[in-house]
Amino acid sequence: MQSPPTTISRVLVDGANRVEAPGATHGEAWSALGAVLAATLLIRRSRGAHAAIVAFAALASLPGLSAWAARADGPRRAGSSAASVDRLSSAIETFAREHGCANVVRSSCVACAPVVRFALARSARCAAPAPIVLEADAIEAGCAERSGTLVCGTPP
Amino acid sequence: MIALVAPLAVTLGSAIAGAAADGALGLTPRGASRAPLLVLVTLVAAYLASTVPIALAILVLLAVATRARRARSPSLAPLPGLGFWIAAGALVLVCLSRPAHPILWDELVWLSKARLAAPWPSRLVRAALDPNGGVIPSGYPLFYSLASAWLGGFSSQRSAVAAGAAAFDALACVAFLGAVWDSKPGRRLGRVAIAVAVLVTCPIVLVHLRAAYVDLPVGLLAATLALSFEAPRPRAAPAVLAIALVGLKDEGLAHVLAVLAVATGFSAIRRSRRRLTAALVGLGCGATAFAAWRLRLASAGVPADHALNYVRFDRAAPLARMLASHARDRGTWGATLGLGAGAWIAAWARGRRAPGPSLRLAATLSAQAVALGLALLCGPDRLMEFAANGTLLNRLIVQLVPMVAALTASWI
């Protein structure tokens, strides 16, 4: 099991599919216990059934909630993560606008694909698009224009 | 934190326009879910006008033609008080606390379409109907992207479309909690509190509440659709919700068919002509909106992303294994799925002695799961790739979590 996705690149690619709390993949015991608890309390219409169910749900959610809080899109770090993505997106959009249009000619950054789509959503098409190169750390490292090419990230 | 002025202004304007349409046509039932439904009426009408105007024209003519037979129904529910707004406000705050810029894969894709749609939708609709337009996924319905653009203040700014998406998610949350409030008399605040508790103790739901992903809004509106049949006169609420659902995502149709099939069956058993009519009208409106968009795609030569195939039973075993593997991830789900299973078992065990809408909601949850399962068995081969790399099944389960919350809350 991996640790919570604390880097923006990992969150960007896979963050919406799972929370990735360490050691929480074997939760069948909690699920089974929750099912028995809820079924028993609700069928018997026990007093305080819902308080017990909510308390159990809160207890079971603790690993996930703490993993979520540590993620790059969690409450504490979402602002800086969003700023990194926005910096890349803004650089690409500005570069495309200044050159008429732009196109990625080489990319080692898997997580950058949707950012490029988002940045170039309103960009015009043209016959000779200005080149963009995306290195693996493009989101974290930022971009610079070098001889007519926008290079994002640290070249190898 | 996102900028709130534009979403608030557009939401208020949409509510006023929705109230005007409601005054003329009598579309929504009274109750706590009425205000968000009025906003949804405007958004749905604008969506149909932008994408399939002929469908909007037919539906307005139908509404006008049946207007004479309608009278304002008495309110089932008292207006929600401070407690409701505190509970709903908690969920809304989570939605609005999202990052100012999209940072997850699919939200960048959804919102890139929203940027194309601002300020006017014609550019996005033209691109979506162009086989070389570069809009992905090909043929997908456009309601979420259009609504995000509109609620973001008709701006293509990167942060504005994110704010619009957050406003839509917040709207879906309030509609859902309003429907939970309206669903039966007595202990309304307790039910709303339980529904909120079930949602926020599911960690992946917190991720989706702060993201522009469509799965949670689909689940929230599908549960709202199911709960709308607890009103004595659902009026046109099911129709509005059905059109919204088929416009949000292709899976929306599966939810509409499942929810309305169960609503039709229970309305027939309860001998409730008004509910039965509302269910059939909802089914017709949802099917019309879906078919009209698919016809436009076909006439433009754009392939639909989710073209249905014949049933592939050989997929059932691997899908069940993957589902079991995902569902036991406590970090992602907490105990939500287990508790939902318990509430589902309890509803069937007590049968007609189960309180209020519990049995109907349990039946609806079953139908939704079956419909999504069938969609997986009939879908294109790529679905199995998505399921294997973990980007499909969890999202489908997220679509069912609001119904689990409604079912658990219905026992109060």
Coordinates of C-alpha atoms in Angstrom, one line a residue, chain B residues 178-344:
Chain B
G178 CA -34.0 19.4 0.9
A179 CA -35.4 16.2 -0.5
V180 CA -34.3 14.3 2.7
W181 CA -36.0 17.0 4.7
D182 CA -39.2 16.8 2.7
S183 CA -39.3 13.0 2.5
K184 CA -41.6 12.4 5.5
P185 CA -43.1 14.3 8.4
G186 CA -41.4 14.4 11.8
R187 CA -37.7 14.4 12.9
R188 CA -36.7 16.1 9.7
L189 CA -33.6 17.7 11.2
G190 CA -32.4 14.4 12.5
R191 CA -32.7 12.8 9.1
V192 CA -30.8 15.6 7.5
A193 CA -28.1 15.4 10.1
I194 CA -27.7 11.6 9.6
A195 CA -27.5 12.1 5.8
V196 CA -24.7 14.7 6.2
A197 CA -22.9 12.5 8.7
V198 CA -23.0 9.5 6.3
L199 CA -21.6 11.7 3.5
V200 CA -18.8 13.3 5.4
T201 CA -17.6 10.1 7.1
C202 CA -16.9 8.7 3.7
P203 CA -13.4 10.1 2.9
I204 CA -13.6 9.9 -0.9
V205 CA -16.8 11.9 -0.7
L206 CA -14.8 14.8 0.8
V207 CA -12.4 14.6 -2.1
H208 CA -15.3 14.7 -4.6
L209 CA -17.2 17.5 -2.8
R210 CA -14.1 19.7 -3.4
A211 CA -13.6 18.6 -7.0
A212 CA -15.3 19.2 -10.3
Y213 CA -16.1 15.5 -10.8
V214 CA -19.6 14.6 -11.9
D215 CA -20.1 11.4 -10.1
L216 CA -21.2 12.9 -6.8
P217 CA -23.6 15.3 -8.3
V218 CA -25.1 12.4 -10.4
G219 CA -25.5 10.5 -7.1
L220 CA -27.0 13.4 -5.3
L221 CA -29.5 14.3 -8.0
A222 CA -30.4 10.6 -8.5
A223 CA -31.2 10.3 -4.8
T224 CA -33.1 13.6 -5.0
L225 CA -35.1 12.1 -7.9
A226 CA -36.0 9.1 -5.8
L227 CA -37.0 11.1 -2.8
S228 CA -39.1 13.5 -4.9
F229 CA -41.7 10.7 -5.1
E230 CA -42.3 11.0 -1.4
A231 CA -44.1 14.3 -2.1
P232 CA -47.9 13.8 -2.6
R233 CA -47.6 15.7 -5.9
P234 CA -44.1 15.6 -7.3
R235 CA -45.3 17.8 -10.3
A236 CA -42.5 18.3 -12.8
A237 CA -39.6 17.8 -10.4
P238 CA -38.8 14.3 -11.6
A239 CA -38.8 15.5 -15.2
V240 CA -36.4 18.4 -14.4
L241 CA -34.1 16.0 -12.5
A242 CA -34.2 13.3 -15.2
I243 CA -33.1 15.8 -17.9
A244 CA -30.4 17.1 -15.6
L245 CA -29.1 13.6 -15.0
V246 CA -29.0 12.5 -18.6
G247 CA -27.2 15.8 -19.4
L248 CA -24.6 15.3 -16.7
K249 CA -23.1 11.9 -17.7
D250 CA -23.9 8.9 -19.8
E251 CA -24.5 6.9 -16.6
G252 CA -27.2 9.4 -15.7
L253 CA -29.6 7.5 -18.0
A254 CA -29.0 4.3 -16.1
H255 CA -29.9 6.1 -12.8
V256 CA -33.0 7.7 -14.4
L257 CA -34.2 4.3 -15.7
A258 CA -33.5 2.6 -12.4
V259 CA -35.1 5.2 -10.1
L260 CA -38.1 5.8 -12.3
A261 CA -38.8 2.1 -12.9
V262 CA -38.9 1.6 -9.1
A263 CA -41.0 4.8 -8.7
T264 CA -43.4 3.6 -11.4
G265 CA -43.8 0.2 -9.7
F266 CA -44.4 1.6 -6.2
S267 CA -46.7 4.4 -7.5
A268 CA -48.8 1.7 -9.2
I269 CA -48.8 -0.4 -6.0
R270 CA -49.8 2.7 -3.9
R271 CA -52.4 3.5 -6.5
S272 CA -51.1 7.1 -6.7
R273 CA -52.0 8.4 -10.1
R274 CA -50.1 11.7 -9.6
R275 CA -46.9 10.0 -8.7
L276 CA -47.3 7.5 -11.5
T277 CA -47.9 10.3 -14.0
A278 CA -44.9 12.2 -12.7
A279 CA -42.7 9.1 -13.0
L280 CA -43.8 8.4 -16.6
V281 CA -43.5 12.0 -17.6
G282 CA -40.0 12.0 -16.0
L283 CA -39.1 8.9 -18.0
G284 CA -40.4 10.5 -21.2
C285 CA -38.5 13.7 -20.7
G286 CA -35.2 12.0 -19.7
A287 CA -35.5 9.7 -22.7
T288 CA -36.3 12.6 -25.0
A289 CA -33.4 14.7 -23.9
F290 CA -31.0 11.7 -24.2
A291 CA -32.3 10.6 -27.6
A292 CA -32.3 14.2 -29.0
W293 CA -28.6 14.7 -28.1
R294 CA -27.7 11.2 -29.4
L295 CA -29.5 12.0 -32.7
R296 CA -27.7 15.3 -33.1
L297 CA -24.4 13.4 -32.5
A298 CA -25.3 10.8 -35.0
S299 CA -26.4 13.3 -37.7
A300 CA -23.1 15.1 -37.2
G301 CA -21.1 11.9 -37.5
V302 CA -19.7 12.1 -33.9
P303 CA -19.4 8.7 -32.3
A304 CA -20.8 8.4 -28.7
D305 CA -18.2 7.5 -26.1
H306 CA -20.5 4.9 -24.5
A307 CA -22.1 3.0 -27.4
L308 CA -23.9 0.0 -25.9
N309 CA -23.0 -3.5 -27.0
Y310 CA -24.4 -6.9 -26.4
V311 CA -24.2 -8.3 -22.8
R312 CA -20.7 -9.7 -22.0
F313 CA -21.3 -12.1 -19.1
D314 CA -17.6 -13.1 -19.2
R315 CA -16.9 -9.7 -17.7
A316 CA -19.0 -10.4 -14.6
A317 CA -16.4 -12.4 -12.6
P318 CA -13.4 -10.1 -13.1
L319 CA -15.6 -7.1 -12.4
A320 CA -16.9 -8.7 -9.2
R321 CA -13.4 -9.4 -8.1
M322 CA -12.3 -5.8 -8.8
L323 CA -15.4 -4.4 -7.0
A324 CA -14.7 -6.5 -3.9
S325 CA -11.1 -5.3 -3.9
H326 CA -12.1 -1.7 -4.1
A327 CA -15.0 -1.9 -1.6
R328 CA -12.8 -3.2 1.2
D329 CA -10.6 -0.2 1.1
R330 CA -11.4 1.4 4.5
G331 CA -9.3 4.4 3.8
T332 CA -11.5 5.4 0.9
W333 CA -14.9 4.4 2.1
G334 CA -14.7 4.3 5.9
A335 CA -17.6 2.1 7.0
T336 CA -20.1 3.7 4.6
L337 CA -20.6 0.7 2.4
G338 CA -21.0 -1.7 5.3
L339 CA -23.5 0.5 7.0
G340 CA -25.3 1.0 3.7
A341 CA -25.5 -2.8 3.3
G342 CA -26.9 -3.1 6.9
A343 CA -29.6 -0.5 6.2
W344 CA -30.4 -2.2 3.0

